Coordinates of C-alpha atoms and ligand atoms in Angstrom, one line a residue:
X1 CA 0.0 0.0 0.0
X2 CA 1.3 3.1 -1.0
X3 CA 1.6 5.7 2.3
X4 CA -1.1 8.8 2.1
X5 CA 2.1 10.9 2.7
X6 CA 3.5 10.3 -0.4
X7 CA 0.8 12.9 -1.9
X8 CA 2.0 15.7 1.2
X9 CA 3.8 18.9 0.1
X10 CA 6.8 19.3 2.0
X11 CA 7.6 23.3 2.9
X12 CA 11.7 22.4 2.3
X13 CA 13.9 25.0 4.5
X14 CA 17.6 26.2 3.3
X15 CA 17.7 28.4 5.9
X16 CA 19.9 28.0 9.4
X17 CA 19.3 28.6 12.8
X18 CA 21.3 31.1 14.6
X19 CA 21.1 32.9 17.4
X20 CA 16.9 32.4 17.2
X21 CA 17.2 33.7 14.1
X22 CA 16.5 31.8 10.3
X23 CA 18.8 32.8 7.9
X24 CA 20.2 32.0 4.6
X25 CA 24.0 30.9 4.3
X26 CA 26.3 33.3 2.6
X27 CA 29.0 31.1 1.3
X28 CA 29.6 31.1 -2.4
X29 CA 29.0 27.1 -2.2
X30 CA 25.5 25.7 -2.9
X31 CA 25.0 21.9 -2.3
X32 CA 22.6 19.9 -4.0
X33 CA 20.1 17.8 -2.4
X34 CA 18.7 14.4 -4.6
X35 CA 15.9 11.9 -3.6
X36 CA 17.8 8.6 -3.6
X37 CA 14.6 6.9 -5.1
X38 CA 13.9 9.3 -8.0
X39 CA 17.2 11.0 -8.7
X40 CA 15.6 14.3 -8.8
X41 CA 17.2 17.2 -7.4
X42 CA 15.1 18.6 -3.7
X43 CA 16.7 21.3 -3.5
X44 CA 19.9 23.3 -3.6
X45 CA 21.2 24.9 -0.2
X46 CA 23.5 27.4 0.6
X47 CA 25.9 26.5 2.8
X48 CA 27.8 28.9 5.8
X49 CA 30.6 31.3 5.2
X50 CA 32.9 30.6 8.1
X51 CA 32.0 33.9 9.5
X52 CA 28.2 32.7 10.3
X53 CA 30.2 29.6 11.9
X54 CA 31.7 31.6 14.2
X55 CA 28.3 33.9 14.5
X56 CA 27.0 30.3 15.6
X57 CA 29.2 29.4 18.3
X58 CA 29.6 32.8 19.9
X59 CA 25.6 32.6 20.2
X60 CA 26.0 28.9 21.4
X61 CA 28.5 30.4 24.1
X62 CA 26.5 33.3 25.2
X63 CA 23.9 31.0 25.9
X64 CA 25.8 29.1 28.0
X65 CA 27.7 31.5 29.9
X66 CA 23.4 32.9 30.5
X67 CA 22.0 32.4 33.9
X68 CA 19.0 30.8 32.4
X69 CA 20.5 28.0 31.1
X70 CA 21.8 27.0 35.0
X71 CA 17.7 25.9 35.1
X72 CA 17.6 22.9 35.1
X73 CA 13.7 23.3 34.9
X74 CA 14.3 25.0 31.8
X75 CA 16.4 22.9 30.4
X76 CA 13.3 20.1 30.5
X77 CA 11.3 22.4 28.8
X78 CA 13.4 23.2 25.9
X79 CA 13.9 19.0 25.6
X80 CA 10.2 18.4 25.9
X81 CA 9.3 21.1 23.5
X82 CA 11.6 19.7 21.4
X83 CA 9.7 16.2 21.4
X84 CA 6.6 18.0 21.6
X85 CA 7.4 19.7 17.8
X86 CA 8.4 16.9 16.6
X87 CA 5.0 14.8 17.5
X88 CA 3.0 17.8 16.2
X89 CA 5.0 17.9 12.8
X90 CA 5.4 14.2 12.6
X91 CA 4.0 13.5 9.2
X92 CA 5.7 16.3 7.3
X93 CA 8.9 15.3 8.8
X94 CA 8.4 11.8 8.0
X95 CA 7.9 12.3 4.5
X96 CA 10.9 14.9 4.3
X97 CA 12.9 11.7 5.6
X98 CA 11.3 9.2 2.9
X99 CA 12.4 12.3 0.2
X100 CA 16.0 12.8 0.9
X101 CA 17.1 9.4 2.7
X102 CA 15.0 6.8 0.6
X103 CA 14.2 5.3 3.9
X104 CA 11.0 3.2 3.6
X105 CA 8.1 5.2 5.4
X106 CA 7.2 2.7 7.9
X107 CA 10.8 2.6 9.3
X108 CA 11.4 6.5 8.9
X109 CA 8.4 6.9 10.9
X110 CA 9.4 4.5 13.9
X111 CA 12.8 4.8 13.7
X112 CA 13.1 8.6 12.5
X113 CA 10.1 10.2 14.5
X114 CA 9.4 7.9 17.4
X115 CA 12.4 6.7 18.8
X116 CA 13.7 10.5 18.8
X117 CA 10.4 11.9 20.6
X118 CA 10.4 9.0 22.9
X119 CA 14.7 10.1 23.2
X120 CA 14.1 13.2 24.0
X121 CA 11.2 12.9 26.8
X122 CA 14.0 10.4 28.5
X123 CA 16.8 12.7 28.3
X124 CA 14.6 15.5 29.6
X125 CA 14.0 13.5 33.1
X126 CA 17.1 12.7 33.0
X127 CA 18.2 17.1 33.1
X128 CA 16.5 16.8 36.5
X129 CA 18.7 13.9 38.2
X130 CA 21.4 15.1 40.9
X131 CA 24.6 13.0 40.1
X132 CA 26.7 15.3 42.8
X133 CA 28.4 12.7 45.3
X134 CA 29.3 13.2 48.7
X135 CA 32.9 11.5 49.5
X136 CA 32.3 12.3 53.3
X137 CA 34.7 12.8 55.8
X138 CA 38.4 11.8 55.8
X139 CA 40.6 12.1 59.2
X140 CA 43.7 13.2 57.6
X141 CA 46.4 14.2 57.0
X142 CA 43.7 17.0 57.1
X143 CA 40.2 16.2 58.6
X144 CA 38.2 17.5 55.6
X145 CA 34.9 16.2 53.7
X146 CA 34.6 16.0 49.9
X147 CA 32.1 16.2 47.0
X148 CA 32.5 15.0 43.7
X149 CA 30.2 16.8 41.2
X150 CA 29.3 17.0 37.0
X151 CA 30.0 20.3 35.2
X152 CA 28.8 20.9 31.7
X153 CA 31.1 20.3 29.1
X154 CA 30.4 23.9 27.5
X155 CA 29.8 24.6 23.5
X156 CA 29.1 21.1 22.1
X157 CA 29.9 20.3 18.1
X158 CA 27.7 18.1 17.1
X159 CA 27.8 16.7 13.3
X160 CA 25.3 14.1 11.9
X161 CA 25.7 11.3 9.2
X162 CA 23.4 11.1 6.8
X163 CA 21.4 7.7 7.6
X164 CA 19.1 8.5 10.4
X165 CA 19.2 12.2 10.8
X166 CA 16.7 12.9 13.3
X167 CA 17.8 10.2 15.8
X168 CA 21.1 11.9 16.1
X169 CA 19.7 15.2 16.8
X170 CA 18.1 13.4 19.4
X171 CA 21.0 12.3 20.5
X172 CA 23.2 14.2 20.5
X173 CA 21.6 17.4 20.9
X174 CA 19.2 15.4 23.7
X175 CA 22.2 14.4 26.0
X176 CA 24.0 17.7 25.5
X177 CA 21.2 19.9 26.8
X178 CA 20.2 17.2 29.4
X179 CA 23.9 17.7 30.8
X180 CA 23.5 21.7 30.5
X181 CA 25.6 22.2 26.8
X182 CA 24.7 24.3 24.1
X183 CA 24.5 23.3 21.1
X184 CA 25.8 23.6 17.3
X185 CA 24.6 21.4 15.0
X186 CA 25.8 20.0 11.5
X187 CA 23.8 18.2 9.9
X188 CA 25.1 15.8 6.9
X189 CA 25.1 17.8 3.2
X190 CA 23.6 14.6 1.8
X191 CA 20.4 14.3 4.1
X192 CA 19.9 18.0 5.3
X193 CA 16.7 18.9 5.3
X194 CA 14.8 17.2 7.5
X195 CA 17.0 18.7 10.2
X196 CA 16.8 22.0 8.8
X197 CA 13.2 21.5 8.3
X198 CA 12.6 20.9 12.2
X199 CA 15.0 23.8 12.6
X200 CA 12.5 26.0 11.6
X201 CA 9.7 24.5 13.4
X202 CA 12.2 24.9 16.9
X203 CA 12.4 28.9 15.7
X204 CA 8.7 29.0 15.6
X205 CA 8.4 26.9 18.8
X206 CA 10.8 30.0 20.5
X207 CA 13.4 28.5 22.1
X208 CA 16.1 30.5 23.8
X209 CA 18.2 31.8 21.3
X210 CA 21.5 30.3 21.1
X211 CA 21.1 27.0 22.4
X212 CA 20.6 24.9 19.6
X213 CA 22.2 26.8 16.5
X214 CA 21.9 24.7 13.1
X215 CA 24.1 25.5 10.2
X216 CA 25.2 24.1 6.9
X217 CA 27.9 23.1 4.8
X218 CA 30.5 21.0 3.8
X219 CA 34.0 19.2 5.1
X220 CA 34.7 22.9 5.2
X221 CA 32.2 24.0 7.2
X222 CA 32.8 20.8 9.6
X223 CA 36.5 22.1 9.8
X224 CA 35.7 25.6 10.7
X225 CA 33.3 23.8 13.3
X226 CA 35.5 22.0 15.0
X227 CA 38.7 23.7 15.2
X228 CA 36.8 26.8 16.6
X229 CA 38.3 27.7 19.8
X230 CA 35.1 28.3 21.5
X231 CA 34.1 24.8 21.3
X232 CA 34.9 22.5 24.2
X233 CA 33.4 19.3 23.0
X234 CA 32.4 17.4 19.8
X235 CA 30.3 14.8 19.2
X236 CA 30.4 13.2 15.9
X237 CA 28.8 10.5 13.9
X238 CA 30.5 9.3 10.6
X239 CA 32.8 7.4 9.0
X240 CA 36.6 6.0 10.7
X241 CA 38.0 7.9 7.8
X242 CA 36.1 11.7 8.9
X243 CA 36.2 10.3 12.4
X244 CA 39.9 10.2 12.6
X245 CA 40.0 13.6 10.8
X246 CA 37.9 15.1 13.3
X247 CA 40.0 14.1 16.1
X248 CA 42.9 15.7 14.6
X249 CA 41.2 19.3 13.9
X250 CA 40.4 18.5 17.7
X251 CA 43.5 17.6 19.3
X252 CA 45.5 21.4 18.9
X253 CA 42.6 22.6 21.4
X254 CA 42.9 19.6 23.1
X255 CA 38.7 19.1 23.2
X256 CA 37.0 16.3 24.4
X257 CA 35.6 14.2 21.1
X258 CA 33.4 11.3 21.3
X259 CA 33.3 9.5 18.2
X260 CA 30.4 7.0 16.7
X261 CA 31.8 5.4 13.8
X262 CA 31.5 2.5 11.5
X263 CA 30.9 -1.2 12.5
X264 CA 30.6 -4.7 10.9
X265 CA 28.5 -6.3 13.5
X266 CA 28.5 -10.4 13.8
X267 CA 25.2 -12.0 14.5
X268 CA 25.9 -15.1 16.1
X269 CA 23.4 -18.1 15.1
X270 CA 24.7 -20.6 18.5
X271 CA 24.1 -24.3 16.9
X272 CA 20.4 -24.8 18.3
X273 CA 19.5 -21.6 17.0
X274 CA 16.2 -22.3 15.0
X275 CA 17.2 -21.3 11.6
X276 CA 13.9 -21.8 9.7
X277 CA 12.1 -19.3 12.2
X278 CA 15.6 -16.9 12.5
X279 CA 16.5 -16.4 8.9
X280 CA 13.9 -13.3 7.7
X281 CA 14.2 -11.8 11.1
X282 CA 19.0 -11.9 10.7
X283 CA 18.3 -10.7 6.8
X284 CA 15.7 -7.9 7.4
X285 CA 17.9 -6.7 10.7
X286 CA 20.7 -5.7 8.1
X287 CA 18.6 -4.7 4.8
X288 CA 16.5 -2.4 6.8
X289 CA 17.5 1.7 5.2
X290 CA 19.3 -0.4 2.8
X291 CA 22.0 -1.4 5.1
X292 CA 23.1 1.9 5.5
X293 CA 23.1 1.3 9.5
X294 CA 25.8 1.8 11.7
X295 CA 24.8 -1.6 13.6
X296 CA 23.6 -3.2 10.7
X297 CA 25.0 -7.1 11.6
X298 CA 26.6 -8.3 8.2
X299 CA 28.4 -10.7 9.2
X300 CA 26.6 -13.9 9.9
X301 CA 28.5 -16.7 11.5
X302 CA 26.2 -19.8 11.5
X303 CA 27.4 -23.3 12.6
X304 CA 29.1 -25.2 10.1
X305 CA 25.9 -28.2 10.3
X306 CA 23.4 -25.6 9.4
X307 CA 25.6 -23.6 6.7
X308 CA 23.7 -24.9 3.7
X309 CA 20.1 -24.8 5.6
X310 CA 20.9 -21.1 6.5
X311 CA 21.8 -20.4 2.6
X312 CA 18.7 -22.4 1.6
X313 CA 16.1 -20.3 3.8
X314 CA 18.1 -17.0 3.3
X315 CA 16.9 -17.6 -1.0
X316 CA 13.6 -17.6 0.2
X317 CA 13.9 -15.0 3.3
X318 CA 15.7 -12.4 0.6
X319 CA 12.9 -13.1 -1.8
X320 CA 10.1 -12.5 0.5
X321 CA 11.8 -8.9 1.8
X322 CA 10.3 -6.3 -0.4
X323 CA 13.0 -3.9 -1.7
X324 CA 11.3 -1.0 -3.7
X325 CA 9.7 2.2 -3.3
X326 CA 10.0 3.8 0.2
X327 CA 6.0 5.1 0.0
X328 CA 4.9 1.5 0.0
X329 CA 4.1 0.2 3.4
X330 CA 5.4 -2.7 3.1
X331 CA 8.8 -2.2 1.9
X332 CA 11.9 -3.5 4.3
X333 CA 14.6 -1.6 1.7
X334 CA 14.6 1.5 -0.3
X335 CA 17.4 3.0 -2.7
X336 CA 20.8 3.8 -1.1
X337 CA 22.0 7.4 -1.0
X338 CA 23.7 8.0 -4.1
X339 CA 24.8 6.7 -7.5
X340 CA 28.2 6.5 -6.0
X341 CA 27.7 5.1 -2.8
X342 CA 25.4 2.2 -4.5
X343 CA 29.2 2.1 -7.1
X344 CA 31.0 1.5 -4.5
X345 CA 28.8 -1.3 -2.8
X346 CA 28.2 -3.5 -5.9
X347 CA 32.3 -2.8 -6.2
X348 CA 32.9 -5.0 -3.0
X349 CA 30.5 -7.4 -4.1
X350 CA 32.2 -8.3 -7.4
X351 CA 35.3 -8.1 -5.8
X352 CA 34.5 -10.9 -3.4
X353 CA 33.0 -13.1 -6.7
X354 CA 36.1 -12.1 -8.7
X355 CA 37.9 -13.9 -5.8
X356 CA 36.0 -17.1 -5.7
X357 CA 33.1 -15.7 -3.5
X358 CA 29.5 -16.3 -4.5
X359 CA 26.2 -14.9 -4.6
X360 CA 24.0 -17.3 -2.6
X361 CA 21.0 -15.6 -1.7
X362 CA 19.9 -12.3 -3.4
X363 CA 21.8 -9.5 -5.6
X364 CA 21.4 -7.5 -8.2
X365 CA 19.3 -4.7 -8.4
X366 CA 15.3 -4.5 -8.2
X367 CA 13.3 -4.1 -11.8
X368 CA 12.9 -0.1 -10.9
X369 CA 12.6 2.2 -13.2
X370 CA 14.4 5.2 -11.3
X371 CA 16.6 5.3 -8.1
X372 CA 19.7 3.8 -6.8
X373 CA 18.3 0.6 -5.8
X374 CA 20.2 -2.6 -4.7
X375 CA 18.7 -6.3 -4.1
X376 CA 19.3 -7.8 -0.5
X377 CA 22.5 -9.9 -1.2
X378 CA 24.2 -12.7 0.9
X379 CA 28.2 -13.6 0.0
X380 CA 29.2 -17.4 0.8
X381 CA 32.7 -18.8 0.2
X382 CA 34.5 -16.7 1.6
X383 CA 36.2 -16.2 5.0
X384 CA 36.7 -13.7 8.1
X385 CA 39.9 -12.3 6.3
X386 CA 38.5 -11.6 2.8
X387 CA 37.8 -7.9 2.3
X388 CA 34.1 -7.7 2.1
X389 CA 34.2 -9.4 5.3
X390 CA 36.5 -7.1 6.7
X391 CA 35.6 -3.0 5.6
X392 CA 32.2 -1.7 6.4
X393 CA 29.9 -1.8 3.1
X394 CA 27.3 0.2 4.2
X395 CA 24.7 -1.4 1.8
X396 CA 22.2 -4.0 2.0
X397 CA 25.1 -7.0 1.4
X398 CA 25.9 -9.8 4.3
X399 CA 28.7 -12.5 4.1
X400 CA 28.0 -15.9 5.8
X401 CA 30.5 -17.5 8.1
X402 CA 31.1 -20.9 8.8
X403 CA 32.4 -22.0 12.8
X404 CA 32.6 -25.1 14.4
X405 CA 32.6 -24.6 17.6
X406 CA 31.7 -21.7 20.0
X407 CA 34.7 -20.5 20.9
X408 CA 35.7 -20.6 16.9
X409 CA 32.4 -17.9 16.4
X410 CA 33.7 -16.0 19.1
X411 CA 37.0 -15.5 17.6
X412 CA 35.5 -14.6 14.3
X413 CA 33.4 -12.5 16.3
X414 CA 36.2 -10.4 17.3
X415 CA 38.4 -10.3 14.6
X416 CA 37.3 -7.5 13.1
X417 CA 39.0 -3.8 13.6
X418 CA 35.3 -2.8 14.6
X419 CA 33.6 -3.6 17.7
X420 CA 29.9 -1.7 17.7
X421 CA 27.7 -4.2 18.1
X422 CA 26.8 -8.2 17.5
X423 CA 23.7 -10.0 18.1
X424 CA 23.2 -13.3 19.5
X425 CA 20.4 -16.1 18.7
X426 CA 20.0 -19.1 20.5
X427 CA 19.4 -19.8 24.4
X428 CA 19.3 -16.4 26.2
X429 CA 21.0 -18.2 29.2
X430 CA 23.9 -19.4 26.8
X431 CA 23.9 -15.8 24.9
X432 CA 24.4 -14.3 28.0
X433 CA 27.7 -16.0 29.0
X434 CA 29.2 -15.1 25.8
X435 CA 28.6 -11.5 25.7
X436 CA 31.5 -10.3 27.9
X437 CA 33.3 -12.0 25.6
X438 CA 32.4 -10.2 22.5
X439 CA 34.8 -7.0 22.0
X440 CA 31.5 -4.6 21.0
X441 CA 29.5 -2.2 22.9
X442 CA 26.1 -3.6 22.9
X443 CA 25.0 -6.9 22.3
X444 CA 21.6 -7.8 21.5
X445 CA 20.4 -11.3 22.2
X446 CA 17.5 -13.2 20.0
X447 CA 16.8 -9.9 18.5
X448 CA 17.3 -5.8 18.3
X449 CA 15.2 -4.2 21.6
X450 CA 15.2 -0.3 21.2
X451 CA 15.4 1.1 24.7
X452 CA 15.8 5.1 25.7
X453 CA 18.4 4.1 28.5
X454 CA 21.2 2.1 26.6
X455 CA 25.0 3.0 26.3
X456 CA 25.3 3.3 22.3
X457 CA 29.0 3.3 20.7
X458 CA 31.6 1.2 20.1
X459 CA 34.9 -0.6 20.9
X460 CA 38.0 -0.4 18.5
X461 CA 37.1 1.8 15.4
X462 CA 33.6 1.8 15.9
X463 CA 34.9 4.8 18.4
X464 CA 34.7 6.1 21.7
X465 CA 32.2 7.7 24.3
X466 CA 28.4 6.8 24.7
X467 CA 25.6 7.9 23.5
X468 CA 21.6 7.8 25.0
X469 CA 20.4 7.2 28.8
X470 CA 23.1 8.4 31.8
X471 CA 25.9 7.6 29.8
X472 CA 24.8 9.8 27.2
X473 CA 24.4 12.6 29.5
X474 CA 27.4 12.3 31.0
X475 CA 29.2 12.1 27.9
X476 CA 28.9 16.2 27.9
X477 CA 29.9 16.5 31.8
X478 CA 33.4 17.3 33.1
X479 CA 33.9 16.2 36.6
X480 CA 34.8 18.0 39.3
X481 CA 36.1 17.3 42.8
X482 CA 35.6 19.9 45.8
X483 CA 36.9 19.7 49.1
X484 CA 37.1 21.7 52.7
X485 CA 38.5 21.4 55.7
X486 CA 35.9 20.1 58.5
X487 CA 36.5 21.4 62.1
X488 CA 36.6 18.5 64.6
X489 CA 32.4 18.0 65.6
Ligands
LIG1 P1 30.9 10.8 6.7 O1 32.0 10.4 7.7 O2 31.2 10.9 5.3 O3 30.3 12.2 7.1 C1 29.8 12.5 8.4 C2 29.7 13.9 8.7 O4 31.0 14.5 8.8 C3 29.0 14.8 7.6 O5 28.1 15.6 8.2 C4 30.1 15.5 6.9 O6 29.7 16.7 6.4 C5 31.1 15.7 8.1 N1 32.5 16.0 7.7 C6 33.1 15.6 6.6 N2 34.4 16.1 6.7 C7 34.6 16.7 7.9 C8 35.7 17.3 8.6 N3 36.9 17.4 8.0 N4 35.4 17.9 9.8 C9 34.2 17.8 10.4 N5 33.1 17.2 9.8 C10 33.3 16.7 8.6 O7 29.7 9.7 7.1 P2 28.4 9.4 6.3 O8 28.7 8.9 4.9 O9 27.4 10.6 6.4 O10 27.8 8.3 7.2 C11 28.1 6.9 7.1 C12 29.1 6.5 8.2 O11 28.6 6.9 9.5 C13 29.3 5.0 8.2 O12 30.6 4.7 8.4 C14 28.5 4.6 9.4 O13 28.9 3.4 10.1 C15 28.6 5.8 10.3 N6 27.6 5.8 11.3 C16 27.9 5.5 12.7 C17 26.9 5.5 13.6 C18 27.1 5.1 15.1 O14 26.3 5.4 15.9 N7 28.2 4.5 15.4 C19 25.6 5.8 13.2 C20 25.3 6.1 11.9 C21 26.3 6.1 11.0

């Protein structure tokens, strides 16, 4: 069924958030906008002259230098008004995410509208919760007593990939306000305008000027961002490649990063895993947005008794998951973002068949007229050390592993320079003992359960720092230990 939204009209923005004020950037560079599943051009945006950077931050650090941002009270507000504007504008700002991210509107609308609103109501309890702890007393050398509190980082940097804009400004811009941060906010130059779209809706919605600032631009722009010296922290979501840029442009100020990068996320079958019921369920997990998730578990270890079961169910399971047009509700998979991005995908793919790999479930591209479209595709014959087990695709494309025993899936499970995430299917008791085993930062067992208090981010190259729930709060604190001397009682 084709989504009633598909007929809406979406009011596109080009214009930033500054200060409170909407305005157009002034830099000589325009950036083009496409919908993934039509190829048409959006929209072109102007992007920021480095002087309305700076005009950004300095509004960002007034803010937070204000009185009024100390309130706490406040601070919920602005969170829950945030949630509120998104809930209001929900359907418009669903369809501006089906328009420039080709994500399928079911999924854009749980994944890209709910999950932030229900992000942003959490982190906005969560501005209320004292984290200041007493030491109490100590006899000497000097008889004193002692308090450890949480200070606000200061002028947070944040900068969004392209895949699930929204739920990063939830995120990020969620657990820097939470902690008591203002905010600057980059959004990606391939997805912008849903972000910028809500940024007018925040103007309208009259927040306090200066604490979330959007602008937009390039790696330029992103540069200018983040070696500002007025920035103090900078949370970024991207590749390892811009991810290890960014912490460059960081280190001469020496500010605090946390990075959410790239993964290529085992699932783990254990041997009585029930393949028949699993398969769908391990495929749709990672052809979801077109596998362009950051999570998304590609590689699929399966016990070497159930290899050719597994490839036999995964013909039919990739058959049965509906890659197409985003407006149809029932799609799993929509187009990936860009001619070149979907290149580069099918590249790794006939890599690994030009090495003796093979195409056992899937591939190839969906009878579409338009759009950059790619088939669900499983690779077999090849191993953990081949490339397209190795590097991050970031398409709809999983390779399936062979083990033998446990402990062999466990080692394939961590020989990977990522570490963001694996999921495990079989007996929860079982699953559980193997987790703290697994080099990743989440693991999800018999399944993917969204919740608004995890830790998100990664181990290895999949980055560092946490994002979402307390952790992602006090990812924007600095601590800070007082102490005074304490006259004998
Ligand atoms: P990207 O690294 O190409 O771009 C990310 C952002 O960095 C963009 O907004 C871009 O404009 C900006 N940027 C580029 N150069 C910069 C510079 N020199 N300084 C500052 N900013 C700069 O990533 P992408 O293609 O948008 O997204 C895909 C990647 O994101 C994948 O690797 C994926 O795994 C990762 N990702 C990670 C998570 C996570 O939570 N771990 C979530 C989603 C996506």
């Amino acid at each position: 069924m084709i989504s009633p939204l598909s007929s809406l009209t979406v009011p596109w923005s080009q214009d930033m958030l500054i200060d409170g004020n909407l305005v157009r950037g002034e830099s000589t560079d325009c950036i083009v906008v496409e919908n993934p599943a039509t190829e048409e051009t959006l929209i072109e945006v102007p992007a920021a002259s480095a002087e309305q950077v700076g005009r950004a931050v300095d509004a960002a650090r007034r803010a937070f230098e204000s009185e009024m941002w100390k309130d706490r009270e406040l601070r919920r507000k602005v969170l829950l008004t945030m949630a509120d504007t998104l809930e209001e504008n929900a359907d418009v700002l669903t369809a501006s995410i089906v328009h420039e991210v080709g994500t399928p509107v079911s999924l854009a609308r749980s994944l890209q509208i709910g999950e932030p609103i229900a992000l942003l109501r959490a982190f906005a309890e969560l501005t209320l919760v004292d984290r200041d702890r007493p030491l109490g007393i100590v006899e000497g050398p000097v008889r004193s007593d002692a308090v450890i509190t949480y200070q606000p980082s200061g002028v947070v940097a944040a900068i969004a990939a392209y895949n699930y804009p929204l739920l990063f400004l939830a995120t990020k811009l969620g657990g820097a306000i939470a902690a008591g941060c203002t905010t600057v906010l980059l959004p990606s130059p391939q997805a912008p305008l849903s972000i910028l779209l809500l940024a007018r809706l925040l103007q309208q919605a009259d927040l306090p000027p200066g604490v979330v600032n959007v602008i937009f631009g390039g790696a330029d722009v992103g540069q200018a961002l983040t070696t500002h010296p007025d920035v103090n922290k900078i949370s970024f979501t991207g590749s390892v490649d811009v991810g290890r840029m960014v912490m460059a442009q960081a280190a001469p100020g020496l500010k605090r990063v946390a990075l959410e990068l790239g993964g290529k996320s085992p699932s783990i079958l254990l041997p009585e895993a029930g393949i028949n019921a699993l398969t769908e369920q391990v495929h749709a997990r990672y052809i979801r947005n077109a596998g362009q998730g950051c999570s998304s578990p590609t590689r699929i270890l399966v016990h070497e008794s159930r290899y050719h079961d597994f490839v036999d169910r995964s013909r039919e399971a990739l058959n049965s998951l509906v890659v197409g047009d985003p407006w149809d509700t029932t799609v799993v998979a929509g187009p990936l973002i860009s001619s070149r991005h979907r290149d580069r995908v099918e590249g790794y793919v006939s890599r690994a068949v030009d090495a003796g790999g093979t195409v056992v479930a899937g591939g190839g591209r969906p009878d579409m007229p338009r759009g950059w479209y790619m088939n669900g595709t499983l690779v077999g014959n090849v191993t953990n050390k081949s490339e397209i087990a190795r590097e991050e695709l970031f398409g709809p494309v999983g390779v399936v592993l062979p083990y033998s025993t446990v402990d062999e899936a466990v080692a394939i499970a961590n020989d990977s320079d990522f570490g963001l995430a694996a999921t495990i299917y079989g007996d929860p008791s079982a699953a559980k003992a193997l987790a703290p085993r697994l080099r990743v930062g989440t693991v999800m067992i018999n399944g993917w359960i969204p919740r608004q208090d995890k830790a998100g981010g990664g181990f290895k190259f999949s980055g560092m720092g946490r994002e979402i729930g307390e952790e992602g709060v006090r990812e924007f604190l600095e601590t800070q230990f007082v102490a005074w001397p304490e006259p004998l009682g």
